[in-house]
Structure formats: structure tokens, C-alpha cells
XYZ file of C-alpha atoms in Angstrom:
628
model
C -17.154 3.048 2.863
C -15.918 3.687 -0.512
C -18.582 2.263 -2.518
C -17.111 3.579 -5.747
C -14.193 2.179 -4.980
C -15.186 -1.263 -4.668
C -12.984 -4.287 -5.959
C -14.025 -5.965 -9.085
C -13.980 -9.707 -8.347
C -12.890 -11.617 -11.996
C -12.692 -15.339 -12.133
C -9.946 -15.483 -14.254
C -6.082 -13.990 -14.312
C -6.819 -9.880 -14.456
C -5.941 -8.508 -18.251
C -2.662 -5.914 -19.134
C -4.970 -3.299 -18.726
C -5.647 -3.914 -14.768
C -1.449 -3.438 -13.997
C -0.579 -1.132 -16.956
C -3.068 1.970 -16.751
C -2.402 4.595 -13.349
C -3.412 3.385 -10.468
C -7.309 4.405 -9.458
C -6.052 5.938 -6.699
C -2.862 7.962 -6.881
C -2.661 10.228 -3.649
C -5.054 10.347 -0.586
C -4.654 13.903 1.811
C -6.802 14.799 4.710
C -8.058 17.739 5.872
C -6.853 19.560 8.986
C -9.662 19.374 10.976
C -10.447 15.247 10.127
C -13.500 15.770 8.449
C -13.004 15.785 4.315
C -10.289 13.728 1.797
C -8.754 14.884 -1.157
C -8.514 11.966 -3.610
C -6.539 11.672 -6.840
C -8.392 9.245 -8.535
C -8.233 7.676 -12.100
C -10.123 5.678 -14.586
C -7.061 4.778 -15.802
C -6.463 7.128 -18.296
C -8.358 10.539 -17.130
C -8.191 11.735 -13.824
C -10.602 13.452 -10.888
C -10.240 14.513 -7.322
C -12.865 13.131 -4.619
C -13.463 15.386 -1.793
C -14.901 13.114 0.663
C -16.982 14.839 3.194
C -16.480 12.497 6.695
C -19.159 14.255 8.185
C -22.188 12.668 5.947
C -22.202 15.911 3.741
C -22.304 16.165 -0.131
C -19.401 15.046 -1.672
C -17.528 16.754 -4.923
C -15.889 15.334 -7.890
C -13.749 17.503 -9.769
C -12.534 16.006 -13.183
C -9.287 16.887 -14.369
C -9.480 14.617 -17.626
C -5.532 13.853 -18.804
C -3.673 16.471 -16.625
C -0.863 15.493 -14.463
C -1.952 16.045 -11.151
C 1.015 15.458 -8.787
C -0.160 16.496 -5.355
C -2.929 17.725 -3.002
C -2.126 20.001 0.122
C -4.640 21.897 2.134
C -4.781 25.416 3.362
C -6.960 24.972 6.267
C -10.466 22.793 5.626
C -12.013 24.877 2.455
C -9.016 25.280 0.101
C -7.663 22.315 -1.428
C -4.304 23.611 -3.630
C -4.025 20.923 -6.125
C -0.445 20.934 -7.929
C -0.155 19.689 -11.351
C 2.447 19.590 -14.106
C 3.198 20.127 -17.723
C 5.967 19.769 -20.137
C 6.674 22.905 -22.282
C 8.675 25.435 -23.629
C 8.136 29.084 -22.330
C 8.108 31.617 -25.328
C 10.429 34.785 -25.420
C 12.233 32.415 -21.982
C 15.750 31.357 -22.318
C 15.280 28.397 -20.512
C 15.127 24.651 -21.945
C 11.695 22.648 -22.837
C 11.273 21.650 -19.180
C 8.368 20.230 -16.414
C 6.665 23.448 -15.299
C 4.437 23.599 -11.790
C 1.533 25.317 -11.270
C -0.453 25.544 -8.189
C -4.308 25.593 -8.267
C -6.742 26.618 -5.196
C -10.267 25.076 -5.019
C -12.799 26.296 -2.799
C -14.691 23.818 -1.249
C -17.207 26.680 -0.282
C -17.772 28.226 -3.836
C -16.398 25.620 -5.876
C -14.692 27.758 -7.678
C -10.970 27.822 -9.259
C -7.402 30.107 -8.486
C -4.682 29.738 -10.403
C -2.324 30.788 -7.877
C 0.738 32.908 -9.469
C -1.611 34.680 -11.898
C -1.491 37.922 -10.634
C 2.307 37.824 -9.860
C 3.582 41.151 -11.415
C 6.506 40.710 -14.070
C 6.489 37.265 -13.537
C 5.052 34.105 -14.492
C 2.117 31.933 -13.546
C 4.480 28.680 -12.827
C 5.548 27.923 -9.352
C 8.594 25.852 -7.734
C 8.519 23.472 -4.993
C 5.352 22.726 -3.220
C 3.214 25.248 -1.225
C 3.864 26.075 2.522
C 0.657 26.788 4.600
C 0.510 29.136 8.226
C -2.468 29.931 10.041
C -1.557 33.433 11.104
C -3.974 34.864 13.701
C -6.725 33.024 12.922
C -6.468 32.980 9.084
C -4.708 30.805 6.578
C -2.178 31.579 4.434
C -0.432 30.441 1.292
C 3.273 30.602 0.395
C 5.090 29.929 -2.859
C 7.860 30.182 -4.650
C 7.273 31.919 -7.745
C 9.649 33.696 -10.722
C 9.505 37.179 -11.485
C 11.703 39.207 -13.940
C 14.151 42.176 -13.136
C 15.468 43.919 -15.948
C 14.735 40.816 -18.047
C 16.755 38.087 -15.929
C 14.332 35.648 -14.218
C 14.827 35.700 -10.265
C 12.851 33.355 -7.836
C 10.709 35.278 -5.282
C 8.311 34.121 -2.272
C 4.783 35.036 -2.352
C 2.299 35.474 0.368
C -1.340 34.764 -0.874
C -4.936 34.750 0.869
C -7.045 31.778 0.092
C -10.039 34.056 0.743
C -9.246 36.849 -1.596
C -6.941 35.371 -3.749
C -4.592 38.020 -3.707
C -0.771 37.943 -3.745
C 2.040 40.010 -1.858
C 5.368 39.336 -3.123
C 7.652 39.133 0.648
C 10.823 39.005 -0.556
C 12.167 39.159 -4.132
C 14.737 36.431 -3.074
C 18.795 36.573 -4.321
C 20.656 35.766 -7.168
C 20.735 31.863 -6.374
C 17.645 31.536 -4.083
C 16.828 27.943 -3.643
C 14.703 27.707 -0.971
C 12.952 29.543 2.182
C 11.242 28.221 5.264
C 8.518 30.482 6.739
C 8.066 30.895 10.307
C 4.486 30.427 12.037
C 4.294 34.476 11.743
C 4.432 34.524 7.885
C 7.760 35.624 7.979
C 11.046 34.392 6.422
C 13.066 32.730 8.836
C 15.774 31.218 6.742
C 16.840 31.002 3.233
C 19.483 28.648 1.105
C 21.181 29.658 -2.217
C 22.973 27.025 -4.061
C 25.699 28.845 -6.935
C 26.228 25.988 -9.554
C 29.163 28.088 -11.030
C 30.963 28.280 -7.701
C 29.526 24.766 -6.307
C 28.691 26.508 -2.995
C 26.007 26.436 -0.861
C 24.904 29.081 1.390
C 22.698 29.153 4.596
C 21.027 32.820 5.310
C 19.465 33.331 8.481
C 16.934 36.123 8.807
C 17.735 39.261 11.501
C 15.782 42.395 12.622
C 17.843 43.927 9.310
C 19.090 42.182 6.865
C 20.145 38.823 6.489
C 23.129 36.684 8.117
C 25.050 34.735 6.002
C 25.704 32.081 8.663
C 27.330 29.144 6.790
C 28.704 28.683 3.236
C 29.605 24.571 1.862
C 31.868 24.140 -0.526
C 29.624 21.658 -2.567
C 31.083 18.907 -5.295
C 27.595 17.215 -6.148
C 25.162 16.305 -2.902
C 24.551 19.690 -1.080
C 22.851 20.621 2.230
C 19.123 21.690 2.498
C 16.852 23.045 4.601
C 14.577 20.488 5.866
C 11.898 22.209 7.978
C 11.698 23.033 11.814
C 13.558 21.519 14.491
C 12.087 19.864 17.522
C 11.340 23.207 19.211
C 9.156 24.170 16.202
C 11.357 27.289 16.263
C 14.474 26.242 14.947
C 16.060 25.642 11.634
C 16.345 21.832 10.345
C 19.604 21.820 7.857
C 20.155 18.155 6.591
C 24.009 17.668 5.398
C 24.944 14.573 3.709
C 27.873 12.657 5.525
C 29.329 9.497 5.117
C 27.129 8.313 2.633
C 24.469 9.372 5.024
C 23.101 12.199 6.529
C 23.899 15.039 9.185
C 20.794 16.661 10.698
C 21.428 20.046 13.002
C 19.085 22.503 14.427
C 19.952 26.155 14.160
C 18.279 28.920 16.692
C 17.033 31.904 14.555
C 17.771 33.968 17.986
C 21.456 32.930 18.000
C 22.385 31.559 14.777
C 25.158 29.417 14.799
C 26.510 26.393 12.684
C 25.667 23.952 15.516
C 26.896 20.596 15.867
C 24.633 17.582 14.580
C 22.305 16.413 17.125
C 21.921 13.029 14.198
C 24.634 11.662 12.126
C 23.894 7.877 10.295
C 21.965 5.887 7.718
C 19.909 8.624 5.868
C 16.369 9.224 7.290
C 13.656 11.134 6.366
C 12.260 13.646 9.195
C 8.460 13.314 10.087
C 7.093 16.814 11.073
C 3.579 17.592 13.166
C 1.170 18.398 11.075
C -0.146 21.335 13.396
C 2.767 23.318 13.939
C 5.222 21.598 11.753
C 7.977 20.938 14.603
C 10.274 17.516 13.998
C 8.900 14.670 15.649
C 10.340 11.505 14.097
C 12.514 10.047 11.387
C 11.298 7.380 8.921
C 13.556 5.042 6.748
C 13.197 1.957 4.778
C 15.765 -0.312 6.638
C 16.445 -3.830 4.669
C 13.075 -5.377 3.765
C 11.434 -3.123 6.566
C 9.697 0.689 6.962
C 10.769 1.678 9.988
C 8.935 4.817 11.852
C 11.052 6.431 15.236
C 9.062 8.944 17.281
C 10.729 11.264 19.771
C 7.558 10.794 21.990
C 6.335 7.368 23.650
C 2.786 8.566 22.735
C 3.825 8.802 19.271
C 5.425 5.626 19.031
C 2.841 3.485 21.215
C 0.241 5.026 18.707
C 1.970 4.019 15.617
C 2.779 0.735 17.113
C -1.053 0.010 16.861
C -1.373 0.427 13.162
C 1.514 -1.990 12.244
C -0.224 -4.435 14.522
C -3.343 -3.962 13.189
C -1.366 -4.359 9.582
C 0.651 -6.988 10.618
C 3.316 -9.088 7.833
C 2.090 -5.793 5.521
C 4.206 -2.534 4.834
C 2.595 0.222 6.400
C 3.308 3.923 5.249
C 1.901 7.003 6.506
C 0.307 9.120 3.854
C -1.455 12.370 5.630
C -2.963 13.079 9.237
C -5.002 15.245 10.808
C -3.753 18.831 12.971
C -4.415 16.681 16.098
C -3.310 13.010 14.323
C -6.717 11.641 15.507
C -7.329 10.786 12.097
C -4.405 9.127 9.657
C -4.429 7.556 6.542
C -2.069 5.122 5.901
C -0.715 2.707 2.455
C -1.060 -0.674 3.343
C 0.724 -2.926 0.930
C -0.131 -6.873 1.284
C 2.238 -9.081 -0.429
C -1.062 -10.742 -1.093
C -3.491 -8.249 -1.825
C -2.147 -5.213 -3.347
C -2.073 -1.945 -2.306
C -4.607 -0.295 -0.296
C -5.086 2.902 1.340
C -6.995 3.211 4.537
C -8.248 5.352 7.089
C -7.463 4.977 10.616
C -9.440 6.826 13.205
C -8.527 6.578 16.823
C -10.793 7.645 18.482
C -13.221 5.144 17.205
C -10.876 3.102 17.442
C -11.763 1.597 13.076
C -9.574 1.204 10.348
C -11.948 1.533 7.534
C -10.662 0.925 3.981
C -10.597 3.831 1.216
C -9.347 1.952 -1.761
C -7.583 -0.192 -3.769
C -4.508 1.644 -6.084
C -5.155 -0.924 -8.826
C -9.087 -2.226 -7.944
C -9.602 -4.624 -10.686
C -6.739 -6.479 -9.584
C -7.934 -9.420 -7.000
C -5.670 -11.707 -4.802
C -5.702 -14.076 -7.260
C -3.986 -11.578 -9.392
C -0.925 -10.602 -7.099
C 1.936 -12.873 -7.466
C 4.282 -13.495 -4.990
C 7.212 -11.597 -4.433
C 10.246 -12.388 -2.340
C 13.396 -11.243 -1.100
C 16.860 -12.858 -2.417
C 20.138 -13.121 -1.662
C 23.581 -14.259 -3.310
C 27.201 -13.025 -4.410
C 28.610 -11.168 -7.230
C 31.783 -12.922 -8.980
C 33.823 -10.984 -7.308
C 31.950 -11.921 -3.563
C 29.996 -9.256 -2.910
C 26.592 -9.338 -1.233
C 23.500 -8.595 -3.383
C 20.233 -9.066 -2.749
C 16.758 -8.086 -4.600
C 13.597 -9.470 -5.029
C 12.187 -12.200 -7.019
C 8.254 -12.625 -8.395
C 7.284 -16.071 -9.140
C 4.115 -16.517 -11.448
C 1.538 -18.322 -10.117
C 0.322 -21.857 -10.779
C 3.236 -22.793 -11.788
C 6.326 -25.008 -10.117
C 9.393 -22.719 -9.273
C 11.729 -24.334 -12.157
C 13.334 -23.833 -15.163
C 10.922 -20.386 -15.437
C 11.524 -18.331 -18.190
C 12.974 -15.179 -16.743
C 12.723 -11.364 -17.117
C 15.457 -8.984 -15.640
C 13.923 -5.665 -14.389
C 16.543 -3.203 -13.255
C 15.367 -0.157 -11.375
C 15.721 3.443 -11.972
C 18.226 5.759 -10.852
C 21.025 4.315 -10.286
C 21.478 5.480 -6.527
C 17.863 4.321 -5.735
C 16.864 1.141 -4.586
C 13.982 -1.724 -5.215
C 11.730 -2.211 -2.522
C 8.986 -4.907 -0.595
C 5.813 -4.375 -2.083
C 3.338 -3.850 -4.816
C 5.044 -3.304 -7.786
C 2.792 -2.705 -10.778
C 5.951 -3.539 -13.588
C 6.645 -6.924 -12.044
C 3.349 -7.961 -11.077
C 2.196 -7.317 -15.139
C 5.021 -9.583 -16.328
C 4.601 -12.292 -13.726
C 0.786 -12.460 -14.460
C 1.741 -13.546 -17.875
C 3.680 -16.638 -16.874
C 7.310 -14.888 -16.172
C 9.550 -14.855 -13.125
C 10.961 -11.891 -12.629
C 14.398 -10.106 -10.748
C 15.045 -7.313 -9.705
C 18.387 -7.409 -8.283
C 19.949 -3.842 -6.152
C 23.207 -4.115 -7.764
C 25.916 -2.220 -6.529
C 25.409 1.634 -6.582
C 21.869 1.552 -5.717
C 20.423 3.773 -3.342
C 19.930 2.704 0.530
C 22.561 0.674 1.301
C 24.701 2.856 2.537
C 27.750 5.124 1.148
C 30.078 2.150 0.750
C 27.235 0.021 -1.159
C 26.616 2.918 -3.211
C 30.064 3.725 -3.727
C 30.826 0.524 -5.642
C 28.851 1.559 -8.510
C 31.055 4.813 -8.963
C 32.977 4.378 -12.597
C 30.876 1.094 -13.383
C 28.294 1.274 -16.037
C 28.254 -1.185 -18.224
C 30.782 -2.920 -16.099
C 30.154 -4.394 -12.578
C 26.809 -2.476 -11.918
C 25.946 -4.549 -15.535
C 27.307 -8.038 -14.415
C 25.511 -7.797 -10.860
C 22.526 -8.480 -13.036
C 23.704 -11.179 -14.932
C 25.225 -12.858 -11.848
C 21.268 -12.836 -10.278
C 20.414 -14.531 -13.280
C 23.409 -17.188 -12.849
C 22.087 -17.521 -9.367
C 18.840 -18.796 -10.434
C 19.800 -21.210 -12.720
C 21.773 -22.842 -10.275
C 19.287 -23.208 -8.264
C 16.770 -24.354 -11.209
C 13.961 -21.820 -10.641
C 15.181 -20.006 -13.996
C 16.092 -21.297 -17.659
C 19.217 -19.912 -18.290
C 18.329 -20.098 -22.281
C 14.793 -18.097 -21.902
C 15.916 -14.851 -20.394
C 15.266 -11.293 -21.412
C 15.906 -8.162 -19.933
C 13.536 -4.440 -19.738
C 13.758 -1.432 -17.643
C 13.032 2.170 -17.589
C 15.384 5.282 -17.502
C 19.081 3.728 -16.211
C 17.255 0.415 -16.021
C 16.837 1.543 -19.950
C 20.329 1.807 -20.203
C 21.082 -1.564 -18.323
C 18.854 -3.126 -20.555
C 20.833 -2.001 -24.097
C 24.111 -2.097 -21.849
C 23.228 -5.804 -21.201
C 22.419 -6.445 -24.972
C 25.774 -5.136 -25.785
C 28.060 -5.906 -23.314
C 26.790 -8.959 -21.703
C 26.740 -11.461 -24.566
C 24.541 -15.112 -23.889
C 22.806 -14.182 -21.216
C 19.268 -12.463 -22.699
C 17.593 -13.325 -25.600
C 15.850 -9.681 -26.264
C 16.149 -6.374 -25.010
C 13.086 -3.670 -24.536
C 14.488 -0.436 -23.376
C 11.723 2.341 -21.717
C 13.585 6.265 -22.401
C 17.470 4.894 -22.439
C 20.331 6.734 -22.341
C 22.442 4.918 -25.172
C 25.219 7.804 -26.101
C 26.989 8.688 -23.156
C 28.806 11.370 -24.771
C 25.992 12.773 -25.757
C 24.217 12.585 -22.236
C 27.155 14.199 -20.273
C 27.036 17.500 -22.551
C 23.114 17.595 -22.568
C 22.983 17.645 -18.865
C 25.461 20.581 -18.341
C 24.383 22.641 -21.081
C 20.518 21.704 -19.388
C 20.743 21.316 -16.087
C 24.393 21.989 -14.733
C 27.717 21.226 -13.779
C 26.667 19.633 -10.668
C 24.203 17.353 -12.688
C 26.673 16.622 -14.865
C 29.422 15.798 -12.003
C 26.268 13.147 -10.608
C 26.421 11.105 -13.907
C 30.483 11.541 -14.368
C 30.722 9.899 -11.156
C 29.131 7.077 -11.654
C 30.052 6.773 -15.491
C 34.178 6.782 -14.301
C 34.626 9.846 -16.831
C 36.117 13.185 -16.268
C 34.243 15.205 -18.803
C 31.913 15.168 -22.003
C 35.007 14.079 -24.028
C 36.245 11.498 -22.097
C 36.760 8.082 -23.755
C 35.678 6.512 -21.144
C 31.979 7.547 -22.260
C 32.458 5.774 -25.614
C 33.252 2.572 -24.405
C 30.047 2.213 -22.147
C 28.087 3.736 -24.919
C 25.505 1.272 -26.071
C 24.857 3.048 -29.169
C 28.345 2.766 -30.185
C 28.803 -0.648 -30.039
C 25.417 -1.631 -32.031
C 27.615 -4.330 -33.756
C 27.992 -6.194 -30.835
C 24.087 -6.774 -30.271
C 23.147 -10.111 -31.780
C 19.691 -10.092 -30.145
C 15.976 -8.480 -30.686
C 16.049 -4.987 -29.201
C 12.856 -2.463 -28.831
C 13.346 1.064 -27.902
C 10.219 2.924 -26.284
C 10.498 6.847 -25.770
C 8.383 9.550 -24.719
C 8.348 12.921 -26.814
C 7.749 14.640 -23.490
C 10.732 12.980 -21.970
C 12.791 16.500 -19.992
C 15.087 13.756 -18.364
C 16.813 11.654 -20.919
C 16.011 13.124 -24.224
C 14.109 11.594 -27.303
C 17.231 11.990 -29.292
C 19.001 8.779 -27.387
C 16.524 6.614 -28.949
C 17.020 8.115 -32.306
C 20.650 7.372 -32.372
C 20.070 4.077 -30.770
C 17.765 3.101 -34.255
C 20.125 4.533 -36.284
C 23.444 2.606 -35.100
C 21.146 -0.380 -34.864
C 20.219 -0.034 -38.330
C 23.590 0.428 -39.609
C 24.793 -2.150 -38.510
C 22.108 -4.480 -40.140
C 20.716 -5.279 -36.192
C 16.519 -6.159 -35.574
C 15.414 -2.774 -33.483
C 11.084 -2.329 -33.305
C 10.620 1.934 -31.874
C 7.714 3.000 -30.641
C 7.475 6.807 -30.066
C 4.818 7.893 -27.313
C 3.221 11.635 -28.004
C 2.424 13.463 -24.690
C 4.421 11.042 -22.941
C 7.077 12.222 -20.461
C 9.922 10.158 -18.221
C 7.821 8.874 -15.857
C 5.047 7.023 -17.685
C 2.490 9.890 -16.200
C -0.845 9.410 -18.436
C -3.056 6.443 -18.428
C -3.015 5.557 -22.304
C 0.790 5.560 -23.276
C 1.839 3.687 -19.987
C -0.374 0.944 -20.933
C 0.868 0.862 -24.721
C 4.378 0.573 -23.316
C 3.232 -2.033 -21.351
C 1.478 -3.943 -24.088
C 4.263 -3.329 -26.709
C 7.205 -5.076 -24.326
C 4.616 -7.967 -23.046
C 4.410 -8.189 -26.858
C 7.737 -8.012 -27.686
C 8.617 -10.673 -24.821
C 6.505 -13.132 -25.847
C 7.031 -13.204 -29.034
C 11.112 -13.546 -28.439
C 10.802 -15.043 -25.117
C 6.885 -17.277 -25.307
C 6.353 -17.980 -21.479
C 4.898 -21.185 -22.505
């Protein structure tokens, strides 16, 4: 189907290059009406969109060479809006060096480019959050969030544009802390949420014939409400609370607004809305090694039922649908085969393949990957995921420790490009959801509260003591690497965990905790700052507490090969961490290789510097760790 998307068979084990650049396809989005796709697609380093016509007709290719395209929406079946990012500072803006959105429109029909916020008057051309499309009487329209200023103080406004004509009508100029608003299926504002960081509150604003209602305030310590979308009627107002350590969901009527009781309270879920008129249909949630889709309708559920047996042993994930959900594309991800997306079609009743995310990787290039299990010291119940390289015997593997992101997130089943790099050059590798991660519920994630560097650091080293009882690891051939807090575990390990890993490679760590805390409030609030305080077991910026989990202030204690990669672009845990991690290294007469990427930001988002980071820690491993 996809003939430039074919697989390229190799006879031998793929090189760096097939795991570390992006993955040839990023994002797959189909039109309302069935008929085109909007591809992301990559050549590893530059990327294009594919508009697929369905139909037979001429396909387009529009080539967007190294900028961050982060999502595709459409705006009925000639407008693809194609949302992209970049990292900058805005001149004669008080505001930090920061990721700004912008929103572009494509015309299938001309083929011509909008810059959507242009024209926005006293304001700027960036835009927050993604863009919300109605079909109003027959004709589309575009709504987005967009900042004007008022006397010289930036305030967030909503914008009503036509795809046709391009031009903009700003609907409301929004309130001092506007977050968020929904739109109802008549253009109109139906509901908006304000969040005051100052005040930690959170407000819900209903809209009336006059005016606005404020209908509920929360008093808000760090997780806060949000408006999720339409209820099940496709009239009323989806607030999601979190509760419990999971979430509340509650539908409010815009005709007689009141804070209603929760018609869901458990496990956090993520709603599934119709893609025709946007009403609540389902919940979706990863549940243990499992993605697990519930429909409100037997239809629904009967129809989804098909595709995971048509997928069976494989995750299934649904990635875009058609108005009438005839047509759905779906990520399939083998444990064998990779990652593919594919199109299902039911009313031919096929399942035709798009792609491949990573198409010069072939079975024999996918390693296997597999849930474990085992205790902490101190008896509590961990589990993660092992990769074993292949073609070799399960014992006495030299081992590399992975930890995820985060922390509150989790590591999942699945194709995992990180892993999958390292285990193709002879490693096993663990990725263990230590206490605090995400998705495990409130209690799970509670345990990780006040216990960097401590228990949330041990939980890793405890995998590894796992596996060398069991004799699938050599306890004396270990290293660790991660990204982000993963970054931190990794110099937190070197530190603080003597014995167990021979060298350290740390992706954009935070290494002076100190320094961290007061960086996020000054940059992105109080309640940001309260989300790492909470986890860190520290009060405030001055805390000791911070010191003693501070890798960078302990560089004495590191008695093993360390390597420091960090992005320039990096808005999330600043550049300057890995400067004072070289520097304490260095003073204290310590080994410490830095490699600083240009144009890179936190998430590894451009082709050529994700593959040098992957190329300088395979590097770095083997020549402290040889997997042979």
C-alpha cells in the first residue's frame, strides 16, 4: 500500500543509526470523511508530511526539513493544521526562553500556507494548546488559544478563524488566569477554567445568556482539575478531578450548572470522545502489561473487539478515525516486529499496513522484551521489563540500567527504541518502575514522595541484585543511563549507590537540587515547584534536604566513568546542571566526557543530535562496560 514505506530487509544485526534517528513515521491522522492521511514522516533527520489521497488521487509531500512538527489535526477534508514547535526567547517579552506553538493551515485545494495567529491584533503569532474544530452550519471552523496584549500585560484570548478566508475574530479576550475553554458545536464558549498560581485555586466558569457563572472554585496544592471535553450527551461539560491518586470525572449541564456528583471515581483513565460530535464515549487506560479500551456502547466495544483479535498477543492503540469510525488507524506494536501503524477499514472488512516507525529495523533486529517481577529490600513489589540480546544464552549478561522519565510516569510493553539500541549491541537491559512511578496507583506513587536518591535509587539497584541471583546478569559488568530524572538516577546512582555500576552516562540531568527548586519557581511556578518538593522530601529552595540528594555536591563520592549529554535547547532542566556537574567532577579530580548538543531540546526532537547521543553512550558503554 505504502510502497515508500517498504521495510528494508538486511542480513545482518541493523546499525545505531536504524534505532537512534526519529522514527520514519511519527504521527498518522485521518481525514473526516475517510478518504486522505496526514503523515509525519522522517528520513531520520528532516521531516515531511504525506497526504495520502485513499481515493486513487494525486498525493502531496510537503517537506518541512528540521522543524519540530508535533501534531496534525484536520478542519474538515481540505485543511490540514499542522502544529509545530520552537525553542526561543521573545524580544521586548518578559517571559523566559521557552517552547513556543504555532499553528499552520495547509490547503489541500491550493496548496498553499496560513500561519494561523498572524493577523491577531496586539498579539502574537504563537498559539497554546492544540486547535478545536466545529462545523457550524455547514462550514468549518478553527479555534485557538492565542495571546494578545492589554496595556502591555500579555492575556490569553480565544480566536475564531475561517479556513477559507483565513481570517480571525477574537471571541472572547479571556480573564486574568484563563487556562482553558471548550467550545460548543455553535462556536460559542460554553465553559472556561482559570488556574491562579499565586492563590493555588482553580476556578470553573460556566457560560450564561450574560455573563459568566463562576460555578466552582478548588483550592489546589499541586494536581488541579481540568476540563476534559463533552460529556456523554455531547452537551455537557467533562471536568476531570484527581482523587485518590486517581481520577474523578463529572458532567456539568450548561442549562443548570451545578457541581454535580462524579458519575466515575478510580484508577485514572483517559476519556475517548466521537470524532463527529465530540460527545464521551469510552475510557482508555494502560492496566498492568495491558491497553485496555471500555466503550459505553456494545457496538463500540464489539467493533474494537475485532481489531485486538485481528492483532492478537500485540498492543493495539488507536491513533485517529474517521466522523463515522468506518475507517481507523491504529499502532500495532509486536514484541517481535516493531511498531507499525495500520489502517483498518470496516467496511471492507482489510487491515492494510501504512508503515513501519523504524523501517530499516527487521525482526531479526527486535530483541525480546519481557515483563519482571521481584521485591525491594524492604518487600515491596516491583516489577519492569527486561530486554535480552539475542543469540546469546540468558547468563551472566552484562547489564545496562535504563530508568524512565518523570518520575510519576511509568515504563511500558512495547517497542522501545532506547532499549532495543542497547540490546542490539550485546546488552541486557532493565527498566525497573520503581516506586513513585506513574500508573500504579496513588499509594505506588506515593512511596516515592521524599525519596530521591534514596529508595526510588535503591529500587534500581535491587532489580539489578535480582538478576544476579538468578544468573541472567554479571553483577561486576553493570552500568547505568537515562534521560531527564532517569538522568538524575543515573548520577544519583554513581554517587550514592557505590559497587553496583561501573559507568554512568547521564541524558539532560538535574544534578543541583538547590539549584532546580529555585529555577522552577522563578520559571514556571510555585505549583511546579511544590511537584518536585514533593517528591525531593524538601520544604523549599533552601532546604538541606536538597543538598544531600544533590549529585553535584557529592562529586567526591563518584569513583566511576561518568558522561554528561545536554541539549542547549533544553526549557525543562537547564544546560547549567550539566555545567556544574563538570565542574564538581573536575574538582574533585573525577573522569567526566560532556558532550553539548546545539539545537537540541529535552526531548531528543531532531534526527541528528538524538543519534549522536545515542552513539556517544553506546560508545561510552563499551568502552567501560565491552559487551563481549
Amino acid at each position: 500500500m505504502f510502497a515508500s514505506l517498504a521495510v528494508s530487509v538486511v542480513a545482518e544485526a541493523a546499525p545505531l543509526e536504524a534505532y537512534g534517528r526519529l522514527p520514519n513515521i511519527e504521527e498518522v491522522s485521518i481525514s473526516p470523511d475517510g478518504q486522505k492521511l496526514g503523515v509525519i514522516l522522517t528520513t531520520g533527520e528532516d521531516r515531511g508530511i504525506l497526504i495520502r489521497d485513499l481515493a486513487g488521487g494525486t498525493d502531496q509531500v510537503i517537506r518541512a526539513g528540521n522543524q519540530k512538527v508535533r501534531a496534525l489535526s484536520w478542519a474538515g477534508s481540505n485543511h490540514l493544521l499542522i502544529t509545530k514547535t520552537t525553542t526561543a526567547s521573545i524580544a521586548d517579552i518578559t517571559a523566559p526562553r521557552a517552547e513556543w506553538t504555532m499553528t499552520q493551515d495547509y490547503s489541500l485545494a491550493t496548496g498553499k500556507f496560513r500561519s494561523l495567529g498572524s493577523d491577531f491584533q496586539n498579539g502574537l503569532n504563537v498559539t497554546i494548546n492544540q486547535p478545536t474544530v466545529r462545523e457550524i452550519d455547514g462550514n468549518m471552523a478553527i479555534f485557538l488559544q492565542g495571546i494578545f496584549f492589554d496595556s502591555g500585560r500579555g492575556q490569553v484570548a480565544l480566536y475564531r478563524i475561517d479556513p477559507e478566508t483565513g481570517l480571525s475574530k477574537k471571541l472572547h479576550p479571556g480573564f486574568a488566569h484563563t487556562q482553558d475553554w471548550l467550545v460548543g458545536s455553535d462556536g460559542k464558549p460554553i465553559a472556561e477554567e482559570e488556574y491562579d498560581s499565586k492563590l493555588g485555586e482553580w476556578t470553573l466558569k460556566i457560560a450564561q445568556k450574560v455573563g459568566w457563572l463562576s460555578l466552582h472554585t478548588s483550592k489546589v496544592s499541586i494536581e488541579r482539575p481540568g476540563v476534559a471535553g463533552f460529556g456523554r450527551d455531547g452537551r455537557s461539560v467533562l471536568v476531570a478531578e484527581p482523587v485518590d491518586g486517581g481520577l474523578a470525572y463529572r458532567e456539568i449541564s450548561p442549562d443548570h450548572p451545578i457541581w454535580s456528583e462524579p458519575f466515575y471515581k478510580g484508577p485514572a483513565k483517559d476519556p475517548i470522545f466521537d470524532p463527529a460530535d465530540h460527545r464521551l464515549i469510552g475510557f482508555q487506560a494502560l492496566v498492568g502489561e495491558n491497553e485496555v479500551y471500555e466503550f459505553f456502547s456494545p457496538t463500540d466495544s464489539a467493533a474494537w473487539a475485532k481489531i485486538e483479535r485481528a492483532y492478537k498477543g500485540q498492543r493495539v492503540s488507536l491513533a485517529s478515525w474517521s466522523s463515522d469510525r468506518s475507517r481507523i488507524v491504529v499502532l500495532v506494536q509486536s514484541p517481535t516486529e516493531g511498531a507499525t501503524y495500520a489502517l483498518v477499514d470496516f467496511k471492507s472488512r482489510h487491515a492494510d499496513p501504512i508503515g513501519l516507525m523504524f523501517e530499516k529495523l527487521t525482526p531479526a533486529d527486535i530483541s525480546q522484551k519481557q515483563p519482571i517481577h521481584f521485591k525491594a529490600q524492604d518487600g515491596l513489589d516491583l516489577s519492569g521489563y527486561l530486554t535480552l540480546p539475542n543469540g546469546r544464552e540468558p547468563k551472566g549478561l552484562p547489564l545496562i540500567v535504563l530508568p524512565h522519565g518523570g518520575p510519576a510516569t511509568r515504563d511500558e510493553p512495547g517497542f522501545d527504541w532506547w532499549s532495543q539500541a542497547l540490546a542490539s549491541r550485546g546488552y541486557a537491559v532493565l527498566q525497573v518502575n520503581y516506586r513513585g512511578s506513574g500508573g500504579f496507583g496513588e499509594s505506588f506513587e506515593q512511596l516515592g514522595y521524599g525519596q530521591w536518591g534514596r529508595k526510588m535509587q535503591t529500587d534500581l539497584s535491587d532489580g539489578v541484585r535480582y538478576l544476579a541471583a538468578q544468573g541472567t546478569i554479571d553483577p561486576k559488568r553493570v552500568c547505568i543511563t537515562g534521560a531527564s530524572y532517569g538522568g538524575y538516577a543515573t548520577l544519583a546512582g554513581a554517587a550514592f549507590d557505590p559497587g553496583v555500576y561501573r559507568c554512568a552516562a547521564a541524558v539532560s540531568a538535574p544534578s543541583d537540587l538547590h539549584w532546580m527548586v529555585a529555577w522552577t519557581k522563578n520559571h514556571k511556578g510555585i505549583a511546579s515547584q511544590r511537584y518536585w518538593t514533593r517528591f525531593m522530601g524538601a520544604e523549599d529552595p533552601k532546604d538541606p534536604v536538597l543538598g544531600e540528594i544533590s549529585p553535584a555536591q557529592h562529586a567526591d563520592r563518584i569513583n566511576i566513568p561518568v558522561l554528561l549529554i545536554h541539549g542547549r535547547d533544553d526549557t525543562v532542566v537547564d544546560l547549567e546542571h550539566t555545567r556544574i556537574m563538570e565542574r564538581a567532577l573536575k574538582a574533585a579530580g573525577k573522569s567526566v566526557e560532556v558532550v553539548i548538543q546545539p539545537g537540541e531540546d529535552h526531548w531528543l526532537s531532531r534526527g541528528e543530535t538524538r543519534l549522536q547521543m545515542l552513539q556517544s553512550v553506546v560508545a561510552f558503554l563499551e568502552k567501560h562496560n565491552p559487551p563481549q
